[in-house]
mmCIF file of C-alpha atoms in Angstrom:
data_model
loop_
_atom_site.group_PDB
_atom_site.id
_atom_site.type_symbol
_atom_site.label_atom_id
_atom_site.label_comp_id
_atom_site.label_asym_id
_atom_site.label_seq_id
_atom_site.Cartn_x
_atom_site.Cartn_y
_atom_site.Cartn_z
ATOM 1 C CA MET A 1 9.822 37.610 -43.238
ATOM 2 C CA LYS A 2 7.072 39.705 -44.799
ATOM 3 C CA PHE A 3 8.980 42.973 -44.522
ATOM 4 C CA LEU A 4 12.020 41.726 -46.445
ATOM 5 C CA LYS A 5 10.406 42.417 -49.817
ATOM 6 C CA PHE A 6 9.723 46.024 -48.814
ATOM 7 C CA LEU A 7 13.302 46.421 -47.617
ATOM 8 C CA LEU A 8 14.546 45.136 -50.993
ATOM 9 C CA ILE A 9 12.153 47.413 -52.929
ATOM 10 C CA GLY A 10 13.416 50.355 -50.844
ATOM 11 C CA ILE A 11 17.063 49.441 -51.521
ATOM 12 C CA PHE A 12 16.326 49.192 -55.245
ATOM 13 C CA PHE A 13 14.511 52.554 -55.157
ATOM 14 C CA GLY A 14 17.441 54.200 -53.372
ATOM 15 C CA ILE A 15 19.964 52.841 -55.875
ATOM 16 C CA VAL A 16 17.857 53.910 -58.879
ATOM 17 C CA LEU A 17 17.364 57.439 -57.570
ATOM 18 C CA VAL A 18 21.083 57.922 -56.903
ATOM 19 C CA LYS A 19 22.191 56.415 -60.218
ATOM 20 C CA SER A 20 19.610 58.461 -62.122
ATOM 21 C CA GLU A 21 20.880 61.623 -60.368
ATOM 22 C CA ALA A 22 17.274 62.403 -59.370
ATOM 23 C CA VAL A 23 18.594 63.027 -55.848
ATOM 24 C CA SER A 24 20.942 65.707 -57.152
ATOM 25 C CA TRP A 25 20.181 69.222 -55.906
ATOM 26 C CA TYR A 26 21.709 70.515 -59.141
ATOM 27 C CA ARG A 27 19.437 68.418 -61.363
ATOM 28 C CA ILE A 28 16.367 69.855 -59.636
ATOM 29 C CA TYR A 29 17.625 73.419 -60.102
ATOM 30 C CA GLU A 30 18.434 72.657 -63.746
ATOM 31 C CA MET A 31 14.935 71.243 -64.270
ATOM 32 C CA PHE A 32 13.215 74.342 -62.897
ATOM 33 C CA ARG A 33 15.418 76.538 -65.079
ATOM 34 C CA PHE A 34 14.507 74.473 -68.177
ATOM 35 C CA GLN A 35 18.200 73.938 -68.854
ATOM 36 C CA SER A 36 18.132 70.170 -69.220
ATOM 37 C CA PHE A 37 15.811 67.446 -70.435
ATOM 38 C CA HIS A 38 17.203 64.899 -67.940
ATOM 39 C CA MET A 39 14.592 65.152 -65.152
ATOM 40 C CA TYR A 40 11.729 65.551 -67.618
ATOM 41 C CA GLY A 41 12.940 62.397 -69.353
ATOM 42 C CA ILE A 42 12.989 60.462 -66.066
ATOM 43 C CA ILE A 43 9.545 61.639 -64.921
ATOM 44 C CA GLY A 44 8.080 61.320 -68.426
ATOM 45 C CA THR A 45 9.256 57.745 -69.045
ATOM 46 C CA ALA A 46 8.251 56.741 -65.503
ATOM 47 C CA ILE A 47 4.709 58.022 -66.111
ATOM 48 C CA ALA A 48 4.539 56.477 -69.607
ATOM 49 C CA CYS A 49 5.585 53.053 -68.262
ATOM 50 C CA GLY A 50 3.239 53.516 -65.292
ATOM 51 C CA ILE A 51 0.297 54.230 -67.612
ATOM 52 C CA ILE A 52 1.063 51.134 -69.720
ATOM 53 C CA PHE A 53 1.370 48.956 -66.600
ATOM 54 C CA LEU A 54 -1.889 50.222 -65.120
ATOM 55 C CA GLN A 55 -3.795 49.902 -68.401
ATOM 56 C CA ILE A 56 -2.617 46.298 -68.791
ATOM 57 C CA SER A 57 -3.519 45.472 -65.195
ATOM 58 C CA LYS A 58 -6.920 47.142 -65.685
ATOM 59 C CA LYS A 59 -7.680 44.460 -68.261
ATOM 60 C CA GLY A 60 -7.052 41.890 -65.548
ATOM 61 C CA ILE A 61 -3.897 40.505 -67.176
ATOM 62 C CA ILE A 62 -1.750 41.322 -64.137
ATOM 63 C CA LYS A 63 -3.109 40.560 -60.660
ATOM 64 C CA SER A 64 -1.685 41.326 -57.221
ATOM 65 C CA ASN A 65 0.231 38.646 -55.309
ATOM 66 C CA LYS A 66 -3.052 37.762 -53.604
ATOM 67 C CA GLY A 67 -4.908 37.573 -56.911
ATOM 68 C CA ALA A 68 -6.802 40.856 -56.547
ATOM 69 C CA ASP A 69 -7.139 43.675 -59.094
ATOM 70 C CA ILE A 70 -4.279 46.161 -59.222
ATOM 71 C CA PHE A 71 -5.235 49.814 -58.901
ATOM 72 C CA VAL A 72 -4.065 53.141 -57.488
ATOM 73 C CA PRO A 73 -6.519 54.482 -54.864
ATOM 74 C CA LYS A 74 -8.492 57.489 -56.109
ATOM 75 C CA LYS A 75 -7.568 60.904 -54.719
ATOM 76 C CA GLU A 76 -10.560 62.874 -53.477
ATOM 77 C CA ARG A 77 -11.876 65.635 -55.724
ATOM 78 C CA GLY A 78 -10.741 69.160 -55.113
ATOM 79 C CA PHE A 79 -8.778 72.054 -56.498
ATOM 80 C CA LYS A 80 -7.620 74.496 -53.833
ATOM 81 C CA LYS A 81 -5.749 72.041 -51.651
ATOM 82 C CA TYR A 82 -3.922 70.542 -54.624
ATOM 83 C CA ILE A 83 -2.890 73.820 -56.200
ATOM 84 C CA ILE A 84 -2.023 75.662 -52.961
ATOM 85 C CA GLY A 85 -0.436 72.665 -51.233
ATOM 86 C CA GLY A 86 1.373 71.756 -54.435
ATOM 87 C CA THR A 87 2.805 75.254 -54.834
ATOM 88 C CA ILE A 88 4.053 75.295 -51.226
ATOM 89 C CA PHE A 89 5.650 71.883 -51.795
ATOM 90 C CA GLY A 90 7.255 73.106 -55.039
ATOM 91 C CA LEU A 91 8.846 76.086 -53.294
ATOM 92 C CA GLY A 92 10.492 73.742 -50.809
ATOM 93 C CA TRP A 93 11.404 71.125 -53.422
ATOM 94 C CA ALA A 94 13.407 73.655 -55.455
ATOM 95 C CA LEU A 95 14.982 75.298 -52.387
ATOM 96 C CA ILE A 96 16.396 72.175 -50.754
ATOM 97 C CA GLY A 97 16.625 70.261 -54.034
ATOM 98 C CA ALA A 98 14.924 67.172 -52.654
ATOM 99 C CA CYS A 99 11.422 65.743 -52.318
ATOM 100 C CA PRO A 100 10.481 63.244 -49.570
ATOM 101 C CA GLY A 101 12.007 60.091 -51.144
ATOM 102 C CA PRO A 102 15.419 61.672 -51.834
ATOM 103 C CA LEU A 103 15.470 63.156 -48.309
ATOM 104 C CA TYR A 104 16.011 59.671 -46.907
ATOM 105 C CA ILE A 105 18.205 58.475 -49.761
ATOM 106 C CA LEU A 106 20.537 61.466 -49.393
ATOM 107 C CA PHE A 107 20.964 60.586 -45.722
ATOM 108 C CA GLY A 108 22.146 57.154 -46.861
ATOM 109 C CA THR A 109 24.646 58.709 -49.275
ATOM 110 C CA GLY A 110 26.251 60.532 -46.347
ATOM 111 C CA VAL A 111 24.580 63.956 -46.480
ATOM 112 C CA TYR A 112 23.935 63.847 -42.745
ATOM 113 C CA SER A 113 22.861 67.483 -42.413
ATOM 114 C CA ILE A 114 19.730 66.468 -44.349
ATOM 115 C CA ILE A 115 18.453 65.249 -40.990
ATOM 116 C CA ILE A 116 17.659 68.918 -40.259
ATOM 117 C CA VAL A 117 15.480 69.049 -43.383
ATOM 118 C CA ILE A 118 13.783 65.747 -42.481
ATOM 119 C CA ALA A 119 13.048 67.005 -38.949
ATOM 120 C CA ALA A 120 11.667 70.263 -40.377
ATOM 121 C CA ALA A 121 9.539 68.290 -42.868
ATOM 122 C CA ILE A 122 8.076 66.200 -40.035
ATOM 123 C CA LEU A 123 7.366 69.436 -38.155
ATOM 124 C CA GLY A 124 5.763 70.919 -41.287
ATOM 125 C CA THR A 125 3.502 67.872 -41.584
ATOM 126 C CA PHE A 126 2.618 68.248 -37.904
ATOM 127 C CA ILE A 127 1.758 71.943 -38.335
ATOM 128 C CA TYR A 128 -0.500 71.060 -41.261
ATOM 129 C CA GLY A 129 -2.320 68.457 -39.164
ATOM 130 C CA VAL A 130 -2.913 70.960 -36.385
ATOM 131 C CA ILE A 131 -4.163 73.893 -38.514
ATOM 132 C CA LYS A 132 -5.798 71.761 -41.236
ATOM 133 C CA HIS A 133 -9.362 72.852 -40.420
ATOM 134 C CA LYS A 134 -8.464 76.518 -40.854
ATOM 135 C CA LEU A 135 -7.127 76.089 -44.399
ATOM 136 C CA PRO A 136 -9.059 76.206 -47.689
ATOM 137 C CA HIS A 137 -9.444 72.747 -49.213
ATOM 138 C CA MET B 1 30.368 47.182 -65.165
ATOM 139 C CA GLU B 2 31.131 50.593 -66.628
ATOM 140 C CA TYR B 3 27.409 50.901 -67.489
ATOM 141 C CA ILE B 4 26.497 50.476 -63.852
ATOM 142 C CA LEU B 5 29.208 52.738 -62.427
ATOM 143 C CA ASN B 6 28.438 55.645 -64.750
ATOM 144 C CA PRO B 7 25.291 57.723 -64.119
ATOM 145 C CA TRP B 8 22.262 56.056 -65.681
ATOM 146 C CA PRO B 9 20.483 57.731 -68.593
ATOM 147 C CA TRP B 10 16.919 58.981 -68.077
ATOM 148 C CA TYR B 11 15.366 56.366 -70.366
ATOM 149 C CA ILE B 12 16.686 53.608 -68.085
ATOM 150 C CA SER B 13 15.939 55.370 -64.782
ATOM 151 C CA GLY B 14 12.330 56.386 -65.553
ATOM 152 C CA PRO B 15 11.098 52.855 -66.342
ATOM 153 C CA LEU B 16 12.906 51.519 -63.229
ATOM 154 C CA ILE B 17 11.029 54.043 -61.048
ATOM 155 C CA ALA B 18 7.794 52.821 -62.655
ATOM 156 C CA LEU B 19 8.922 49.298 -61.710
ATOM 157 C CA VAL B 20 9.158 50.357 -58.047
ATOM 158 C CA MET B 21 5.558 51.582 -58.235
ATOM 159 C CA ALA B 22 4.453 48.386 -60.011
ATOM 160 C CA LEU B 23 6.130 46.165 -57.393
ATOM 161 C CA LEU B 24 4.419 48.009 -54.532
ATOM 162 C CA LEU B 25 1.040 47.775 -56.294
ATOM 163 C CA TYR B 26 1.674 44.071 -56.849
ATOM 164 C CA PHE B 27 2.050 43.710 -53.076
ATOM 165 C CA GLU B 28 -1.163 45.753 -52.660
ATOM 166 C CA LYS B 29 0.574 48.892 -51.408
ATOM 167 C CA THR B 30 0.762 52.416 -52.824
ATOM 168 C CA PHE B 31 3.922 54.257 -53.891
ATOM 169 C CA GLY B 32 4.008 57.489 -51.881
ATOM 170 C CA MET B 33 7.035 58.551 -49.886
ATOM 171 C CA SER B 34 5.526 61.533 -48.053
ATOM 172 C CA SER B 35 3.074 59.444 -45.988
ATOM 173 C CA ASN B 36 6.073 58.452 -43.869
ATOM 174 C CA LEU B 37 6.274 61.977 -42.495
ATOM 175 C CA LYS B 38 2.693 61.649 -41.254
ATOM 176 C CA THR B 39 3.431 58.193 -39.846
ATOM 177 C CA MET B 40 6.420 59.561 -37.938
ATOM 178 C CA CYS B 41 4.221 62.322 -36.497
ATOM 179 C CA ALA B 42 1.751 59.670 -35.332
ATOM 180 C CA ILE B 43 4.520 57.580 -33.759
ATOM 181 C CA GLY B 44 5.785 60.686 -31.972
ATOM 182 C CA GLY B 45 2.382 61.203 -30.340
ATOM 183 C CA ALA B 46 0.945 63.907 -32.641
ATOM 184 C CA GLY B 47 -2.486 62.286 -32.206
ATOM 185 C CA LYS B 48 -2.713 64.168 -28.915
ATOM 186 C CA PHE B 49 -2.811 67.440 -30.834
ATOM 187 C CA SER B 50 -4.867 66.553 -33.902
ATOM 188 C CA ASP B 51 -7.213 63.771 -34.980
ATOM 189 C CA PHE B 52 -5.382 63.886 -38.326
ATOM 190 C CA PHE B 53 -2.670 61.779 -36.693
ATOM 191 C CA LYS B 54 -5.023 59.351 -34.972
ATOM 192 C CA PHE B 55 -4.661 56.251 -37.090
ATOM 193 C CA ASN B 56 -3.137 52.862 -36.645
ATOM 194 C CA TRP B 57 0.407 53.620 -37.754
ATOM 195 C CA LYS B 58 1.424 49.991 -37.360
ATOM 196 C CA GLU B 59 -0.421 49.328 -40.622
ATOM 197 C CA GLN B 60 1.997 51.776 -42.231
ATOM 198 C CA SER B 61 5.147 50.166 -40.872
ATOM 199 C CA TRP B 62 5.828 48.489 -44.255
ATOM 200 C CA ASN B 63 6.357 52.020 -45.607
ATOM 201 C CA LEU B 64 8.949 52.773 -42.927
ATOM 202 C CA VAL B 65 10.751 49.613 -44.035
ATOM 203 C CA VAL B 66 10.815 51.041 -47.591
ATOM 204 C CA VAL B 67 12.421 54.183 -46.107
ATOM 205 C CA LEU B 68 15.038 52.100 -44.310
ATOM 206 C CA GLY B 69 15.718 50.306 -47.595
ATOM 207 C CA ALA B 70 16.012 53.618 -49.455
ATOM 208 C CA ILE B 71 18.671 54.782 -46.963
ATOM 209 C CA ILE B 72 20.606 51.524 -47.443
ATOM 210 C CA GLY B 73 20.148 51.830 -51.216
ATOM 211 C CA GLY B 74 21.628 55.320 -51.159
ATOM 212 C CA PHE B 75 24.622 54.008 -49.197
ATOM 213 C CA ILE B 76 25.191 51.081 -51.569
ATOM 214 C CA ALA B 77 24.836 53.273 -54.668
ATOM 215 C CA VAL B 78 27.512 55.805 -53.670
ATOM 216 C CA HIS B 79 29.940 53.348 -52.081
ATOM 217 C CA TYR B 80 29.799 50.367 -54.419
ATOM 218 C CA LEU B 81 28.024 51.361 -57.640
ATOM 219 C CA SER B 82 29.546 54.733 -58.524
ATOM 220 C CA ASN B 83 32.714 56.149 -59.997
ATOM 221 C CA ASP B 84 33.952 59.718 -59.700
ATOM 222 C CA SER B 85 31.989 60.989 -62.688
ATOM 223 C CA ILE B 86 30.631 64.505 -62.349
ATOM 224 C CA THR B 87 26.965 65.301 -63.023
ATOM 225 C CA ASP B 88 26.760 66.355 -66.656
ATOM 226 C CA LEU B 89 25.017 69.686 -66.097
ATOM 227 C CA ASN B 90 24.280 72.323 -68.694
ATOM 228 C CA PRO B 91 27.324 74.686 -68.774
ATOM 229 C CA LYS B 92 24.837 77.545 -68.459
ATOM 230 C CA THR B 93 23.580 76.085 -65.171
ATOM 231 C CA VAL B 94 27.146 75.853 -63.881
ATOM 232 C CA THR B 95 27.900 79.485 -64.806
ATOM 233 C CA GLU B 96 24.658 80.684 -63.261
ATOM 234 C CA LEU B 97 25.250 78.821 -60.022
ATOM 235 C CA LYS B 98 28.808 80.120 -59.895
ATOM 236 C CA SER B 99 27.532 83.692 -60.040
ATOM 237 C CA MET B 100 25.340 82.855 -57.031
ATOM 238 C CA GLY B 101 28.331 81.525 -55.088
ATOM 239 C CA PHE B 102 28.113 77.780 -55.830
ATOM 240 C CA GLU B 103 31.463 76.308 -56.861
ATOM 241 C CA ASN B 104 32.122 72.772 -58.210
ATOM 242 C CA SER B 105 28.571 72.281 -59.447
ATOM 243 C CA GLY B 106 27.780 68.619 -60.008
ATOM 244 C CA ALA B 107 30.870 67.263 -58.217
ATOM 245 C CA ALA B 108 28.608 65.989 -55.413
ATOM 246 C CA LEU B 109 24.878 65.329 -55.129
ATOM 247 C CA VAL B 110 24.254 68.459 -53.077
ATOM 248 C CA PRO B 111 26.237 71.732 -52.818
ATOM 249 C CA ASN B 112 28.606 71.763 -49.845
ATOM 250 C CA GLU B 113 27.876 75.514 -49.620
ATOM 251 C CA LEU B 114 24.502 74.482 -48.178
ATOM 252 C CA TYR B 115 24.887 71.009 -46.744
ATOM 253 C CA ASP B 116 28.406 70.766 -45.274
ATOM 254 C CA PHE B 117 28.493 70.863 -41.497
ATOM 255 C CA GLU B 118 30.656 73.986 -41.747
ATOM 256 C CA ALA B 119 27.934 75.678 -43.793
ATOM 257 C CA LEU B 120 25.520 75.187 -40.914
ATOM 258 C CA ILE B 121 27.392 77.682 -38.765
ATOM 259 C CA SER B 122 25.738 80.312 -40.924
ATOM 260 C CA LEU B 123 22.257 81.164 -39.651
ATOM 261 C CA LYS B 124 21.151 81.859 -43.215
ATOM 262 C CA ASN B 125 22.053 78.359 -44.413
ATOM 263 C CA LEU B 126 20.448 76.787 -41.378
ATOM 264 C CA LEU B 127 17.253 78.745 -42.048
ATOM 265 C CA ILE B 128 17.253 77.665 -45.700
ATOM 266 C CA LEU B 129 17.318 73.984 -44.691
ATOM 267 C CA ILE B 130 14.660 74.460 -42.002
ATOM 268 C CA ILE B 131 12.312 76.577 -44.143
ATOM 269 C CA GLY B 132 12.798 74.247 -47.121
ATOM 270 C CA GLY B 133 11.936 71.252 -44.953
ATOM 271 C CA LEU B 134 8.890 72.975 -43.457
ATOM 272 C CA LEU B 135 7.579 73.885 -46.923
ATOM 273 C CA VAL B 136 8.072 70.327 -48.187
ATOM 274 C CA GLY B 137 6.426 68.718 -45.154
ATOM 275 C CA PHE B 138 3.541 71.173 -44.931
ATOM 276 C CA GLY B 139 2.918 71.376 -48.686
ATOM 277 C CA THR B 140 3.028 67.654 -49.338
ATOM 278 C CA ARG B 141 0.408 66.913 -46.686
ATOM 279 C CA TYR B 142 -1.750 69.861 -47.755
ATOM 280 C CA ALA B 143 -1.629 68.597 -51.360
ATOM 281 C CA ASP B 144 -2.071 64.999 -50.143
ATOM 282 C CA GLY B 145 1.040 63.653 -51.850
ATOM 283 C CA CYS B 146 4.507 64.333 -53.228
ATOM 284 C CA THR B 147 6.427 63.502 -56.375
ATOM 285 C CA SER B 148 6.022 59.739 -55.993
ATOM 286 C CA GLY B 149 2.374 59.879 -54.928
ATOM 287 C CA HIS B 150 1.108 62.494 -57.388
ATOM 288 C CA ALA B 151 3.596 62.797 -60.253
ATOM 289 C CA ILE B 152 4.264 59.052 -60.613
ATOM 290 C CA SER B 153 1.317 57.123 -59.084
ATOM 291 C CA GLY B 154 -1.328 59.811 -59.665
ATOM 292 C CA LEU B 155 -0.460 60.748 -63.237
ATOM 293 C CA SER B 156 0.118 57.094 -64.208
ATOM 294 C CA SER B 157 -3.435 56.365 -63.075
ATOM 295 C CA LEU B 158 -4.700 59.441 -64.983
ATOM 296 C CA GLN B 159 -6.093 61.306 -61.980
ATOM 297 C CA LYS B 160 -7.055 64.945 -62.324
ATOM 298 C CA PRO B 161 -6.256 65.915 -58.692
ATOM 299 C CA SER B 162 -2.685 64.728 -59.254
ATOM 300 C CA LEU B 163 -2.379 66.794 -62.413
ATOM 301 C CA ILE B 164 -3.475 69.876 -60.450
ATOM 302 C CA ALA B 165 -0.982 69.043 -57.672
ATOM 303 C CA VAL B 166 1.884 68.564 -60.159
ATOM 304 C CA ILE B 167 1.041 71.904 -61.802
ATOM 305 C CA GLY B 168 1.271 73.354 -58.280
ATOM 306 C CA PHE B 169 4.675 71.657 -57.739
ATOM 307 C CA PHE B 170 5.951 73.395 -60.854
ATOM 308 C CA ILE B 171 4.437 76.793 -60.038
ATOM 309 C CA GLY B 172 6.256 76.672 -56.678
ATOM 310 C CA GLY B 173 9.490 75.279 -58.115
ATOM 311 C CA LEU B 174 9.621 77.801 -60.947
ATOM 312 C CA ILE B 175 8.987 80.716 -58.568
ATOM 313 C CA MET B 176 11.746 79.482 -56.246
ATOM 314 C CA ALA B 177 14.417 78.723 -58.866
ATOM 315 C CA ASN B 178 13.726 81.719 -61.095
ATOM 316 C CA LEU B 179 12.550 84.519 -58.819
ATOM 317 C CA ILE B 180 13.560 83.784 -55.212
ATOM 318 C CA PHE B 181 16.979 82.135 -55.772
ATOM 319 C CA PRO B 182 18.579 85.335 -57.146
ATOM 320 C CA LEU B 183 17.318 87.147 -54.045
ATOM 321 C CA ILE B 184 18.635 84.593 -51.540
ATOM 322 C CA PHE B 185 21.957 83.805 -53.187
ATOM 323 C CA LYS B 186 23.518 87.071 -54.230
#
């Protein structure tokens, strides 16, 4: 079953994000008020370990399960879309206290009203797709 | 067992999140949770309204399986791997939130003042959840990624666009938490 590994990775991800309190609305508020190091520590160590992993795999020491090079696809160049889109995302992230991963995880923890936020997020993505060509990129 | 049941410190959690990214890269996939929102649009027939949603979403179904796993993971974590410990927030945060009408800060993952079903009777609370969701969904697609895609995958691979996006995340978050919150929650 080729999907089983992705199910297990997802389960692991959900457990880690709950246990780390990264799905806590309060931790996100605290982060944006600079009142705790907790979230910065999580994001910082995740990036540091990610950099080490990707630098090692760049040297060809670690290969994918099919023996190919490991790499993160390059994002296209740009400025406006990243800064404007990012700011809009940030406003929502702080308001509801959750980014896309935690949206689903919180549903699993029993915060069922989050389904309203998920539905609105899907609608937001849809609106972007429809008016995309009218926006600065 | 106590180590597992208590909240995990940041220096354990951060590396484990990097491990999630590494595992997905090992299986030749990319860590990015917001693409699911686009996939769900495509499944719902959004391709009829915009070419942006015209892609073979079946190739993305592995990512929906990750989402399903994340939901199960959240369930397992709260029901079998947690005790009743309260989030160890800064006392200043707790006082601040109290003055904005949030009681029992840190007792749950989200404030019941916003997320309880009873809270949804209030139009204001309902609007907060809807507007918050719209901003997240619209912004993440506009910026071509969210926290996992840009902050973790993008910064780990030293990409400038991701750095710009993450700066944007913080501009928005800081404006919301510092300037708009006191206006909404009085």
